[in-house]
Every structure is written in C-alpha cells, then in structure tokens.
Coordinates of C-alpha atoms in Angstrom, one line a residue:
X6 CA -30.0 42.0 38.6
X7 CA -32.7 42.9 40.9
X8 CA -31.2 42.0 44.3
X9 CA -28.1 43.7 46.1
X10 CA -25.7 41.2 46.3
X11 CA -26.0 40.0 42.4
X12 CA -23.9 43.3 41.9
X13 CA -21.0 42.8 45.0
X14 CA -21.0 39.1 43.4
X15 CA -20.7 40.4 39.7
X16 CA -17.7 42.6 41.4
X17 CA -16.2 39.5 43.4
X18 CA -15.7 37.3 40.2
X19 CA -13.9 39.5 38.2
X20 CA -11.7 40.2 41.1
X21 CA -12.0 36.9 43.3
X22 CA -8.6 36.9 44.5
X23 CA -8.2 40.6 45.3
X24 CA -8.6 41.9 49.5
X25 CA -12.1 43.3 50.1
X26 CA -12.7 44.1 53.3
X27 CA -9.5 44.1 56.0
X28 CA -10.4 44.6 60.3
X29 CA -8.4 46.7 62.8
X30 CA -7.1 49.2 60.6
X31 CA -5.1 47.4 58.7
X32 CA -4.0 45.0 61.6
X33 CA -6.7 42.5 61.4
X34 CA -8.3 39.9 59.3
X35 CA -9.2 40.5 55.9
X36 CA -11.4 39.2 53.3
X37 CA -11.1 38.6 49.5
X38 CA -14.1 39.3 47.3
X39 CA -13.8 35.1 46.8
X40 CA -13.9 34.5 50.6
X41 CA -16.4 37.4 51.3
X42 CA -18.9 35.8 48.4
X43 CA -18.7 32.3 49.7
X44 CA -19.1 33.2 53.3
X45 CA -22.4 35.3 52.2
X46 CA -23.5 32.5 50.2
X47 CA -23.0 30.0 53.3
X48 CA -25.0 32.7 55.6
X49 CA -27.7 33.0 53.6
X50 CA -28.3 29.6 53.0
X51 CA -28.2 28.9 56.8
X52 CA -30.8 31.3 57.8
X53 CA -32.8 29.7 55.3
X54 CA -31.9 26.2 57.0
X55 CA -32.9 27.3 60.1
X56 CA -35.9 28.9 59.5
X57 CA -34.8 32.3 60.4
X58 CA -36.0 34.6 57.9
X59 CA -40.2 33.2 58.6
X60 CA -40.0 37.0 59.6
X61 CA -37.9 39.0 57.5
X62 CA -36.1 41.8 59.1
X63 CA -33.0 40.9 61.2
X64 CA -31.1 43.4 63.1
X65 CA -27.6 44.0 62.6
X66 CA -25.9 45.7 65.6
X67 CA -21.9 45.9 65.1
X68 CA -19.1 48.3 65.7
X69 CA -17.5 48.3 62.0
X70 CA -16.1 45.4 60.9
X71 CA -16.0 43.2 58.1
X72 CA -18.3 40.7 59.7
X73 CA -20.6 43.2 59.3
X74 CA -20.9 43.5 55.8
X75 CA -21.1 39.8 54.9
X76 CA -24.2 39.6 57.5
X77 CA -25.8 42.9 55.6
X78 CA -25.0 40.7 52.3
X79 CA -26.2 37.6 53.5
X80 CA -29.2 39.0 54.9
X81 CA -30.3 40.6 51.4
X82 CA -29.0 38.2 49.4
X83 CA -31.9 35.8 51.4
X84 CA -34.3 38.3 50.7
X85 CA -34.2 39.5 54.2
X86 CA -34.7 42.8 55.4
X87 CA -31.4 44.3 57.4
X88 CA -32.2 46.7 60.4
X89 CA -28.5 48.4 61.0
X90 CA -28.8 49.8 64.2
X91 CA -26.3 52.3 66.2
X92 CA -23.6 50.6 68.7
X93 CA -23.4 53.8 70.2
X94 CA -27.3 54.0 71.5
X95 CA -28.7 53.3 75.4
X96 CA -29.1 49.6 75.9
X97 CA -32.5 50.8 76.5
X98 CA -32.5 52.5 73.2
X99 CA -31.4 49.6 71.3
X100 CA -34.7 47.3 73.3
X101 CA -36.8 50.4 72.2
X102 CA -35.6 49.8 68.4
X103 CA -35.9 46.2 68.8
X104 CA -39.6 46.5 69.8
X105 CA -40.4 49.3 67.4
X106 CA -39.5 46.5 64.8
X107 CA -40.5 43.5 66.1
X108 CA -37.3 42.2 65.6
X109 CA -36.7 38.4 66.7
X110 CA -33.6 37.3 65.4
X111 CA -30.0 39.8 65.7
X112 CA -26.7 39.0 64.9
X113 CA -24.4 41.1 67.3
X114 CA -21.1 41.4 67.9
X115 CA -20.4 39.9 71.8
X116 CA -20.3 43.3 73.4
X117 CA -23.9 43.6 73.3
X118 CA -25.5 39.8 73.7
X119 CA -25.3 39.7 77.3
X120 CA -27.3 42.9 77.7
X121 CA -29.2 42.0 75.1
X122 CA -30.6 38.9 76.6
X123 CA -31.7 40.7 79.6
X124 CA -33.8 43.1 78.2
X125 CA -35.1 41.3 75.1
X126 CA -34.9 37.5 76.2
X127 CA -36.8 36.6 73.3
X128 CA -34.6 37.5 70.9
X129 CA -32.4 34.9 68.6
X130 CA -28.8 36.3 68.9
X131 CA -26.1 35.2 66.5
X132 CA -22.9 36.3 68.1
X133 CA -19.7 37.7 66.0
X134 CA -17.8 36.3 68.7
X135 CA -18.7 34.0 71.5
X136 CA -18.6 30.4 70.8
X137 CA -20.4 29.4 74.2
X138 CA -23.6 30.9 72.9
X139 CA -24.9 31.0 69.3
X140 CA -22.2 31.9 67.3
X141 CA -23.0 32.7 63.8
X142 CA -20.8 30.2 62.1
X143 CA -22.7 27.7 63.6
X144 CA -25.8 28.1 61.1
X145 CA -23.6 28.5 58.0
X146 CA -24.5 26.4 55.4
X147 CA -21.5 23.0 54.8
X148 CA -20.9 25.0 51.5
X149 CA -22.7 27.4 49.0
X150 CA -23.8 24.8 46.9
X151 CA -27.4 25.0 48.3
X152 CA -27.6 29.1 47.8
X153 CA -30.2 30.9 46.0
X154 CA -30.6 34.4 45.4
X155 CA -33.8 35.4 46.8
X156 CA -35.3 39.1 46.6
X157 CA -38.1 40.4 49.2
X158 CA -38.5 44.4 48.1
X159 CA -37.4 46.1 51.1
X160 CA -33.8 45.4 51.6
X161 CA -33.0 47.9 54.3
X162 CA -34.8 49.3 57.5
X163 CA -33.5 52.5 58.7
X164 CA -34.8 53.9 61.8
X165 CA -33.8 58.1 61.9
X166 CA -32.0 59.3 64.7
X167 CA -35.1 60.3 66.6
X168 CA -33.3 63.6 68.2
X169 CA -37.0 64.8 68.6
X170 CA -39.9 62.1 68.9
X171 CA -39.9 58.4 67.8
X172 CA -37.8 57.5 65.3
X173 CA -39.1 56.7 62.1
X174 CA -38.3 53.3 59.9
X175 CA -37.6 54.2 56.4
X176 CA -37.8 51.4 53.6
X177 CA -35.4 51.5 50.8
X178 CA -35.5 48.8 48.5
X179 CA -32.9 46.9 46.4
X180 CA -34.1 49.5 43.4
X181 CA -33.6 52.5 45.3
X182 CA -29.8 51.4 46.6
X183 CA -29.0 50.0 43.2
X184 CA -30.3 53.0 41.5
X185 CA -27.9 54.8 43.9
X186 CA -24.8 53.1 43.4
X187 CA -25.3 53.6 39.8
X188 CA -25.6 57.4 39.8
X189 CA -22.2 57.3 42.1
X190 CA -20.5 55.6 40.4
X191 CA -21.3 57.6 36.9
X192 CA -20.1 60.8 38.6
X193 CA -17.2 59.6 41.0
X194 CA -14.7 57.5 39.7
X195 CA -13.5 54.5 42.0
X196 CA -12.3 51.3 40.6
X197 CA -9.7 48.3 41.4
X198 CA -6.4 50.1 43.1
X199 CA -8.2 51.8 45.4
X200 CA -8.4 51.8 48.9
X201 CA -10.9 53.4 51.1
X202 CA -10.8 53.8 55.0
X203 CA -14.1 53.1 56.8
X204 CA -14.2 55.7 59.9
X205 CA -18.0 56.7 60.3
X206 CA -20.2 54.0 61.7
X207 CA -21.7 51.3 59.4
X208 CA -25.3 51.7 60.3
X209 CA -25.2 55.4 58.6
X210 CA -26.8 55.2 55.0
X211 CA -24.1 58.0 54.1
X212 CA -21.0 55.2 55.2
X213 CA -23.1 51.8 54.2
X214 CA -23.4 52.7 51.0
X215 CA -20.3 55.4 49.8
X216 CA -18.0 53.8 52.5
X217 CA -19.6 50.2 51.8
X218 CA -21.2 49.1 49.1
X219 CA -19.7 51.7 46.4
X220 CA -16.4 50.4 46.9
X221 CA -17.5 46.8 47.0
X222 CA -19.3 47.3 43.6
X223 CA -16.3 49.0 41.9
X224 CA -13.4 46.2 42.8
X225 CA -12.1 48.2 45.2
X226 CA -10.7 47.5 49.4
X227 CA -12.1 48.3 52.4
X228 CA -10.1 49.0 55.4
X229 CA -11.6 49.4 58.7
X230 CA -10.3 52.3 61.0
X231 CA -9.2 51.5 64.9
X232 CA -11.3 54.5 65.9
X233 CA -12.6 58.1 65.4
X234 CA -9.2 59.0 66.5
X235 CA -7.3 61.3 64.9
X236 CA -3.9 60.2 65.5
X237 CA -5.0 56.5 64.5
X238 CA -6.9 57.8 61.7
X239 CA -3.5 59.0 60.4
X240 CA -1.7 56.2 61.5
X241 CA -4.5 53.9 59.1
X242 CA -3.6 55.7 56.2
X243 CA -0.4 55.5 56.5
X244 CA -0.2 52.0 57.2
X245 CA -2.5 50.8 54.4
X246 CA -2.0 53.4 51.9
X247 CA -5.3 55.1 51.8
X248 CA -6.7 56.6 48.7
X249 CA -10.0 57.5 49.4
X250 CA -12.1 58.8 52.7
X251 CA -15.5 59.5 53.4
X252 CA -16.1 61.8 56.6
X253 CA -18.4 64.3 58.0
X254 CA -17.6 67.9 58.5
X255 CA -16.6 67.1 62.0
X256 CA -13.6 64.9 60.7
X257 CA -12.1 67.4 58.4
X258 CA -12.4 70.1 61.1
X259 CA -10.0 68.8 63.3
X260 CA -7.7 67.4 60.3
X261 CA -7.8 71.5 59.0
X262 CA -7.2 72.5 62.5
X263 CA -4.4 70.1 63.1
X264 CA -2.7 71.1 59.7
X265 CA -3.3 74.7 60.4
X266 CA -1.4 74.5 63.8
X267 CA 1.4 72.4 62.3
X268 CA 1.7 75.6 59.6
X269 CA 1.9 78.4 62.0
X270 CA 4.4 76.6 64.6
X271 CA 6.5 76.8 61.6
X272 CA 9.5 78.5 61.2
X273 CA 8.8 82.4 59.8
X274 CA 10.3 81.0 56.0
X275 CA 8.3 77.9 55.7
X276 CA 4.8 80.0 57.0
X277 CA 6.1 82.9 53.8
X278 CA 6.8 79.8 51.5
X279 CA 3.2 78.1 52.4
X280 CA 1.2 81.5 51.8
X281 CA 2.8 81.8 48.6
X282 CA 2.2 78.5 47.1
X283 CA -1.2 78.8 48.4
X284 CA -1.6 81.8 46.6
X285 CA -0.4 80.6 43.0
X286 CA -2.6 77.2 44.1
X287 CA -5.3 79.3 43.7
X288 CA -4.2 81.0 40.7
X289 CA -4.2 77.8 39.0
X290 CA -7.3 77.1 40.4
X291 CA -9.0 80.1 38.5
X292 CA -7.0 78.4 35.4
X293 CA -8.3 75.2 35.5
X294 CA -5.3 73.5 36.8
X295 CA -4.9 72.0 39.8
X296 CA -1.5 73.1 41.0
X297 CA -1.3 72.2 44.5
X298 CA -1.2 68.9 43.6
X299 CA 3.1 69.6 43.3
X300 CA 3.4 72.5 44.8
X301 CA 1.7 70.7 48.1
X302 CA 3.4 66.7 47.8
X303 CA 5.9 67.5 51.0
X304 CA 3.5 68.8 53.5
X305 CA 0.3 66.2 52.4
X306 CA 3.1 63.5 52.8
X307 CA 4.4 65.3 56.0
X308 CA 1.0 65.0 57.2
X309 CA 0.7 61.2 56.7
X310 CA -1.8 61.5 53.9
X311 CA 0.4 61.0 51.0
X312 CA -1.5 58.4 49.5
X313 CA -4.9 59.9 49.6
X314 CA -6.4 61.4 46.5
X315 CA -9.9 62.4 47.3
X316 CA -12.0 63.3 50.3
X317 CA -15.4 62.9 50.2
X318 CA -17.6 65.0 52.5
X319 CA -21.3 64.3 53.6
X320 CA -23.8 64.3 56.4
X321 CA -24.1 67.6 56.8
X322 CA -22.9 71.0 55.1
X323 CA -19.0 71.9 55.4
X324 CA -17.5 75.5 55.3
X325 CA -16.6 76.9 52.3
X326 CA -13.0 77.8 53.6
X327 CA -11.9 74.1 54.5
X328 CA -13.4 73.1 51.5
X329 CA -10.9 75.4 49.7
X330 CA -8.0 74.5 51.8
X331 CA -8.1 71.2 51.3
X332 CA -8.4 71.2 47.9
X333 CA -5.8 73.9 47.3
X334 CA -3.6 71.8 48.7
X335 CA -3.8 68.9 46.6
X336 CA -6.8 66.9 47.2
X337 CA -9.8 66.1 45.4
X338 CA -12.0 67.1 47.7
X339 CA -15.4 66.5 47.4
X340 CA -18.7 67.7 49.1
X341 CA -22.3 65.8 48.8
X342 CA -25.6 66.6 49.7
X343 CA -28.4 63.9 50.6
X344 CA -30.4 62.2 53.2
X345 CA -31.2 58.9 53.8
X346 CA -34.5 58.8 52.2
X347 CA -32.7 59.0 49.1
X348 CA -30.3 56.2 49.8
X349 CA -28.7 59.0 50.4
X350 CA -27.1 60.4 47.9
X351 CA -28.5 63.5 46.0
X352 CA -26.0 65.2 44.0
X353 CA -21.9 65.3 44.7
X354 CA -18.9 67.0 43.1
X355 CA -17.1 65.5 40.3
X356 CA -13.4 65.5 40.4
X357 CA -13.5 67.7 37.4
X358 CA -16.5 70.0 38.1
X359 CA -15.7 71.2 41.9
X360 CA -17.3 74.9 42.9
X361 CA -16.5 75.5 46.4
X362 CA -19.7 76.1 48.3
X363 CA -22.1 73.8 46.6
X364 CA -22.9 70.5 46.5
X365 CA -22.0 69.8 43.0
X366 CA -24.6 68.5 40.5
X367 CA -27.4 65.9 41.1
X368 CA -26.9 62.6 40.4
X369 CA -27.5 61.9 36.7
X370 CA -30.7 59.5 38.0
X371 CA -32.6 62.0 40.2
X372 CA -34.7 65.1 39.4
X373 CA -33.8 68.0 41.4
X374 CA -36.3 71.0 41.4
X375 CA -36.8 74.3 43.9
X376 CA -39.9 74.4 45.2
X377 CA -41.7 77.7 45.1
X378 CA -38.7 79.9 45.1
X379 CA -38.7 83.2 46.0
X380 CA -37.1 86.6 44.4
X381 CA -33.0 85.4 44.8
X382 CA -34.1 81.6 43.4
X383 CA -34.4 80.0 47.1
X384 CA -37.1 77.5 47.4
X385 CA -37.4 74.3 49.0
X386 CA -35.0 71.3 47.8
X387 CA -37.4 69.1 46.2
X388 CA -36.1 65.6 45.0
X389 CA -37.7 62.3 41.9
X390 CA -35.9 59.7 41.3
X391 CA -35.5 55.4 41.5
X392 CA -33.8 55.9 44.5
X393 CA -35.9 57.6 46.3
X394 CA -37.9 55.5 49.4
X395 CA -41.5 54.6 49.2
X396 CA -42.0 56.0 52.4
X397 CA -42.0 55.6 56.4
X398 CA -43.1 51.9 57.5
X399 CA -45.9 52.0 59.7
X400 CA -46.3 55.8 59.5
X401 CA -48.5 57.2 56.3
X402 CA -48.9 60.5 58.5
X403 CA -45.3 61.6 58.5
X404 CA -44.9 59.5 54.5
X405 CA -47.5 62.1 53.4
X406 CA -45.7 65.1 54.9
X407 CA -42.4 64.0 53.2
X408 CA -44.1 62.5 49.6
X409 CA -46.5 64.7 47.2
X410 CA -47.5 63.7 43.8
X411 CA -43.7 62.2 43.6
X412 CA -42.2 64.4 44.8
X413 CA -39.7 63.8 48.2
X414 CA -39.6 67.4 49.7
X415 CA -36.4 67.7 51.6
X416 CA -37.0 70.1 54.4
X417 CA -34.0 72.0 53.1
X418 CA -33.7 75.6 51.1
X419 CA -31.5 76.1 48.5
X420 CA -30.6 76.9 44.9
X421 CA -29.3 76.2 41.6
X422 CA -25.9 78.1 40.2
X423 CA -24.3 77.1 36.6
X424 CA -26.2 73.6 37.0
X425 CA -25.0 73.0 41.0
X426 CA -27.3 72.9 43.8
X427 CA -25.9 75.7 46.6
X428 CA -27.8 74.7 50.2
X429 CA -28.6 78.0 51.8
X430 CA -30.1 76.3 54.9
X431 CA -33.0 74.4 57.1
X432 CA -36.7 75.5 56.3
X433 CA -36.9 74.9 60.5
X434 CA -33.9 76.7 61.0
X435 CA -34.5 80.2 59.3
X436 CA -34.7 83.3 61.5
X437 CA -37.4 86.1 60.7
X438 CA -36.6 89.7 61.3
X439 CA -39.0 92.1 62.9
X440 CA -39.0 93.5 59.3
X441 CA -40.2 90.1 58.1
X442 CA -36.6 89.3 56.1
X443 CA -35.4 85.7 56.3
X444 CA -31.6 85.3 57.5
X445 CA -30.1 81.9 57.2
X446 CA -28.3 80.9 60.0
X447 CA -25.8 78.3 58.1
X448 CA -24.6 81.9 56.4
X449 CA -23.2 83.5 59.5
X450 CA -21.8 79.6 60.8
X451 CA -19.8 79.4 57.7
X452 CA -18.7 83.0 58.6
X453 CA -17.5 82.6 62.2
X454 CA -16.1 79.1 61.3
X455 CA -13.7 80.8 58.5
X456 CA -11.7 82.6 61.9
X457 CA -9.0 80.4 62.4
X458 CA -9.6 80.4 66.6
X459 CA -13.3 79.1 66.0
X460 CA -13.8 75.5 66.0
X461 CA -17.6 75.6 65.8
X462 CA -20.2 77.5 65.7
X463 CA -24.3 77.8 65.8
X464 CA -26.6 80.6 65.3
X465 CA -30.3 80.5 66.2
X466 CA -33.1 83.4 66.5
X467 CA -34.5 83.6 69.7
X468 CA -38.3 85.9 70.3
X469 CA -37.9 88.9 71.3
X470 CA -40.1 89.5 74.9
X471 CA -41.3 92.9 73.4
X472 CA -40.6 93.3 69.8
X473 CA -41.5 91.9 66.4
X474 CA -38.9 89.2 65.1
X475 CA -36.4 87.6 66.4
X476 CA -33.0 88.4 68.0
X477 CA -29.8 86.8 66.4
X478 CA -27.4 85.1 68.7
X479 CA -24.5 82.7 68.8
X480 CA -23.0 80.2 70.6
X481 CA -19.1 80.0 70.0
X482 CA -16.9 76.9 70.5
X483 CA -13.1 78.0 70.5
X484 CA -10.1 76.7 69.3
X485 CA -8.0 76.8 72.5
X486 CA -5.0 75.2 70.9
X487 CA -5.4 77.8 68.3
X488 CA -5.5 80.2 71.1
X489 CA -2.1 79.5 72.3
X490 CA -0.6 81.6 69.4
X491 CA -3.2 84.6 71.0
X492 CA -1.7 83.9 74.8
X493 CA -4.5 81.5 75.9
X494 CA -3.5 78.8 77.9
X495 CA -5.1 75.7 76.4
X496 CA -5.2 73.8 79.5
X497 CA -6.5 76.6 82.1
X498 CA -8.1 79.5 79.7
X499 CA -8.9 83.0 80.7
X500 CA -12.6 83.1 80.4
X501 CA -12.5 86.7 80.2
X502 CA -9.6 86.5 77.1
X503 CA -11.4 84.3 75.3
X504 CA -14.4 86.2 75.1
X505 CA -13.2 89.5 73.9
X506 CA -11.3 87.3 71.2
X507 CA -14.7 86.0 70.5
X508 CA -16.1 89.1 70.4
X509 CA -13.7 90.7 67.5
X510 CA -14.5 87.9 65.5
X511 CA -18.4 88.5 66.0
X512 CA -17.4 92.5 65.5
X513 CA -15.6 91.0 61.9
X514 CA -18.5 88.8 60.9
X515 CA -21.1 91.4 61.2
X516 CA -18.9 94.5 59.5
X517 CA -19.4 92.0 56.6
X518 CA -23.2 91.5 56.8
X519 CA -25.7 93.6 56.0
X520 CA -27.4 95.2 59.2
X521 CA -30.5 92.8 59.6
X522 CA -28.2 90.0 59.4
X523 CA -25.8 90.8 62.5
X524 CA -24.7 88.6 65.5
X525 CA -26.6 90.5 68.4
X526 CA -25.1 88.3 71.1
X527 CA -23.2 85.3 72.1
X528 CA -22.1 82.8 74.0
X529 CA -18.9 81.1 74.6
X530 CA -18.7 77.3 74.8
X531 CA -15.4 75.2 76.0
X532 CA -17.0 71.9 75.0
X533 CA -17.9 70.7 71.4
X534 CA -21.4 71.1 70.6
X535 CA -23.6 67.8 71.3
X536 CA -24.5 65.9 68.3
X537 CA -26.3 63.0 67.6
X538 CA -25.5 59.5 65.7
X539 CA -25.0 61.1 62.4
X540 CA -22.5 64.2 63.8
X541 CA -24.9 66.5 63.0
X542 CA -25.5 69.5 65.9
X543 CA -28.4 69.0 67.6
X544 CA -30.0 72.3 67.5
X545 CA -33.1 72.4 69.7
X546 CA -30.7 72.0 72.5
X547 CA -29.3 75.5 72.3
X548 CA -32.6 77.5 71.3

C-alpha cells in the first residue's frame, strides 16, 4: 500500500458498519467507516472530474469536523497534496499562506468563504456548507464506481507556525506518515472499542495524525469536541464514553488544577483518605503495579472521566509532577516527544514502560542519537528514519540547516536513561553563566510549576549591562483560584499578596538548586502566557 487512504480503507472494510467519525461532541452527525470510504471515493473522483487537481495541492481550512477528514482522504487518495491550514489565523494570514503556496482551489467550511473571496478572488472554494455557492457535494462523483487510487509523493504540506519569520512548508510524504502510523501503533495499543475525543485543532501534525489518522487505521471512533472548553470537554466524555485523549500540556494543566481544587475543598477526612491512597499508589508504583487504578475509580468517575484509560501528551514538554498525578491516579498517562518534520512522532511511552520525566523510547522505525554530548551525556537530539521529511519546499537554505548526511537535527538537548530519551531543553533556549555553565531553563519551569499556586511559568537569561553571563529571571503566572485557600481574592487580587507568595516559591525553588542555577528575579503575570497555534509559549516575547 503506497498511498494513505489504501490503509483507512483496509480499516473501513473489516469494520464497515462501525461509527468513525461523529460532529458536535457527540451531538452531531456521524460517519461509519462504510459511509466515510464511499464519500472519499465520490470526492476524489470528482476533483478528478472537474479538473481540479491540474495543480495538486488544495487547501483545507476547517474548524474540526468530520468533513474534514474525508476532504484530507479524498484529497490524497487523488494523489493530491493537502495544505491543512489554521482557522484560528488573520484573514490576512490565511491570503499570506494561500499565496506562499499558490494555492487555487480550497475547500472551507462557510465561516471563511465570504472573506475568502475578497482577498483571494481567484480562488476555487468548495464550501462545507453553503448551498448558494459551490458546495462540495456538488462535484462528488454519481458513485465510487469511477474511483482510482492515485499516489503523487507529497501527500501533506505543512506550513510552521512562523512565530519568527516566514513560515516554512514542509513535505511529508505518504512513506513518511505511513511509516509513522506504523511505529505508533507497534508501541501504543488502540484497536476497535475505542473511542478518542478530538480537542486540538486538525491542521496540527501532532492531532492529524495521533488524533486522526491513528485511530482511523486501528478500527477505532472519532468524536469531535464542542470546544477547548473545559467544562464541555468533560461534558464530551461523559456523554460518549471517551477512552482515549490526546492534549497538549496546556489541557492537562487546567484538568490537574481543577482536580486539585476539587481535593482541597474537601472535607478534612476525604483530603487524609486522598493523601494516603496516593501514597500506597505510589508504593505500587515502585512495585510494578499499578494500584490507583482501584484505589482512584470514585474520584476519576467523580470527575467525569470514568471511561478514559489513557492520556496521551504532546506538543511540547509536561511537568514531571502532573505526569505523576495523573498516572497515580489511575490513568495511563502517556508523554511523547516529536515535531512535525518527523510526522511527528519521535518516541512515546508505552502503557507498560512509563518513567516519569521522559519521553519514553523511540519509535521502533526511527534512529535516535545525541549529537556531540558533553560530560553528563547532553547533546543535541538528532533523529533517521522513513518518516522523516525530505525537507522544506522551496527553501534548501533552512533544508540544509535542519538535514546533514541523514541526519534531521532537532534543535533540542537531551539524553538517553535505561533506553528513554529525557529532553533537558532548547539549544536556543540555554542560559550561560558568567562562569561559562549552561542552565536549562525547562529545569527551573518544571520546578516552579510543581507549587500548587503556579499555573505557569518561563525562565529566560537576560545580559547582564556590566558583567559576564547572563542574569536568570522569571515570569510567574498564578493560580488565583488556587490562591483563594492562601486569602487571595480571585476576582480582585492583592498585587502585593501575590507577589510575596511568589516570592517563597522562587525562595523554595532556588534552596533546591545549586547556586549558579538560582531565580535572580521575577515577574508576576495575571494573564496566561501567549502562545501560538500549537500551544506552545512563545518565548521571544518575554526576553
């Protein structure tokens, strides 16, 4: 099978009258795998028909839905080239991609056409929703009897979130996201009976192809979150019995925090009676059991997640604590590392081989190495493999940078501990004493993010005017709910209160460091640090 959609359709026949993809949380229309391979089929044969695919790439601009998917499908299946494209982006952002790819034909769901034919009028837009224009269904094929599989190399355009520059367009083929799904799939188990929730957006490699095309390949349904929510998050898996979640840090933050307030507005027994079976959770941990699993079924099913059996984690690094937590409680909880030159995924925890901090073991189908590793075994995250992309379209400058002699070199530090990879931080990122020692500023995150009245957290080295090195500071986000229990008032704070809290959990942090690693001042923060497309922080603009 050499083209994407051979595999979803190998899935769909075994399983043709099982749901596939379901809208609205639950609440909306859904899809069998025998209604989702005949409408690809019908797709693909009409942009055939009509002549649409004389220039391959077609962009794809949807908030998540199912529609979405069988138009990514379709598209591939043509031998197309999808270009998946934020919702969340400037109109003027979106025009900028659409030139930057020379994009003349977009399917788009109807909040966008309007604008859309303003400022690209010379685009062919197949609308999701509104019959008075083009609407998709109107080029689909009478039936799928005239399909045929076709397979152009490139089957997805990425552009990167472009925080800093132009965004680059990186080409992943059919190989690279087949070669992928099969090293997921050898380390993860999913299969028929499960049911994943789809919360980050679709046009992110981590969610296209763990929240997308995994799931489609292993029999199993896709339900489509309301919203980033977190009340209708919880509502969604509820309703539809969730059993499996991928998320970025961000996500289980708030779903730690939410839990941890629920547990200290407790009564005074049921706060005693949680410490303890957290304590012989983690006991059994050590053992090699996985107690919390009964000692934990009340509160997870208190907490509306009583289905759910595994979290997954990606897109950027999580704290060691929540990792803990969650898994101490009950959950499988999961954390991967990749990027989406590698389709993304570089190496994940198995259910059975989980050491809180890392980011499990690489796939079984990639070649991870540390590249010129110093005395403790840090080096740069170097990465081989069939899934890894050819390079940036367009762009051998910044192709060369990232590709040499095979090698994809990450940008990231880390290590290797009993077979997993630990990330210790950004190459960029890494502060320089005067004494010429490197301190990681992810360390000293993780650190002030393990206080329970910290939401979040960035450290950054900034030049000293008249000194070698560079000083170490902070910018603290608070937990003002959190804060309640401390006599903050959430919604009117005490500036002044909240920053001497702050400042005995800086004073904690650096009793625990050794000297040239210490916090040498701060800021406090009572808005959540900006971040782009992919949740990540954006850095530069606190520096």
């Amino acid at each position: 099978m050499t083209n994407l959609f051979e595999h979803i359709a190998a899935t769909g026949e075994k399983y043709a009258n099982d749901v596939a993809l379901i809208a609205n949380g639950g609440q909306g229309r859904s899809y069998s795998y025998a209604q989702l391979i005949e409408l690809v089929k019908r797709f693909s044969s009409g942009l055939h028909n009509r002549g649409l695919l004389e220039k391959p790439e077609i962009g794809l601009l949807s908030e998540n839905r199912p529609e979405w998917c069988i138009a990514y499908l379709s598209i591939v299946a043509a031998g197309g080239t999808v270009v998946p494209i934020d919702p969340n982006l400037t109109i003027e952002e979106i025009t900028q991609l659409v030139n930057l790819g020379g994009l003349s034909t977009m399917v788009a769901s109807s909040r966008f056409e309007a604008q859309l034919r303003q400022t690209a009028p010379h685009l062919q837009i197949l609308g999701f929703d509104n019959p008075s224009n083009c609407h998709w269904e109107s080029i689909f094929a009478s039936d799928s009897t005239s399909f045929t599989t076709l397979t152009n190399e490139v089957a997805v355009l990425i552009y990167t979130s472009g925080t800093t520059g132009s965004p680059k367009a990186v080409e992943l083929t059919h190989a690279n996201l087949i070669a992928n799904l099969e090293g997921i799939r050898t380390s993860i188990r999913f299969g028929r009976g499960d049911i994943f929730l789809s919360v980050l957006p679709l046009h992110h490699t981590f969610e296209s192809t763990c929240g997308f095309l995994t799931p489609l390949t292993s029999g199993a349904t896709v339900v489509y979150a309301r919203s980033f929510k977190s009340k209708e998050i919880l509502d969604d898996i509820r309703r539809n019995n969730i059993t499996v979640m991928c998320g970025v840090p961000l996500l289980y933050e708030k779903m730690y925090h939410s839990i941890h307030r629920g547990i200290e507005s407790a009564s005074p027994v049921k706060r005693t009676l949680f410490k303890m079976f957290f304590a012989l959770s983690a006991i059994g941990w050590k053992l090699g059991m996985k107690w919390g699993r009964w000692l934990f079924r009340s509160l997870r099913v208190k907490a509306g997640l009583g289905s759910l059996r595994m979290f997954v984690s990606g897109g950027a690094a999580i704290p060691f604590h929540i990792a803990r937590f969650f898994n101490l409680i009950g959950f499988d909880f999961l954390q991967g590392y990749g990027m989406t030159e590698c389709s993304p995924v570089i190496s994940v925890h198995s259910p059975d081989e989980i050491e809180f901090g890392s980011v499990g073991r690489p796939l079984p189908n990639i070649e991870v190495c540390i590249h010129e590793e110093d005395i403790a075994g840090i080096g740069e995250i170097i990465v081989r493999g069939p899934s890894i992309t050819g390079g940036y379209r367009g762009n051998p400058e910044k192709t060369a940078e990232l590709l040499h002699d095979g090698w994809l070199h990450t940008g990231d530090l880390g290590r290797f501990h009993n077979g997993h990879l630990w990330i210790t931080g950004r190459k960029k990122n890494v502060i320089v004493s005067g004494a010429g020692k490197n301190i990681y500023p992810e360390e000293l995150e993780e650190r002030l993010m393990e206080s329970d009245v910290v939401l979040e957290a960035i450290v950054f080295g900034r030049k000293r005017p008249t000194k070698l090195g560079e000083e170490i500071r902070a910018i603290i986000v608070p937990d003002l709910e959190e804060l309640r229990f401390r006599g903050v008032d959430p919604k009117n704070p005490d500036g002044d209160l909240v920053r001497k809290i702050m400042e005995e959990v800086i004073v904690s942090v650096n009793a625990s460091m050794a000297d040239f690693k210490r916090i040498e001042a701060f800021d406090v923060l009572m808005t959540e640090l900006e971040k782009n497309a992919s949740k990540k922080v954006k850095r530069f603009l606190y520096k």
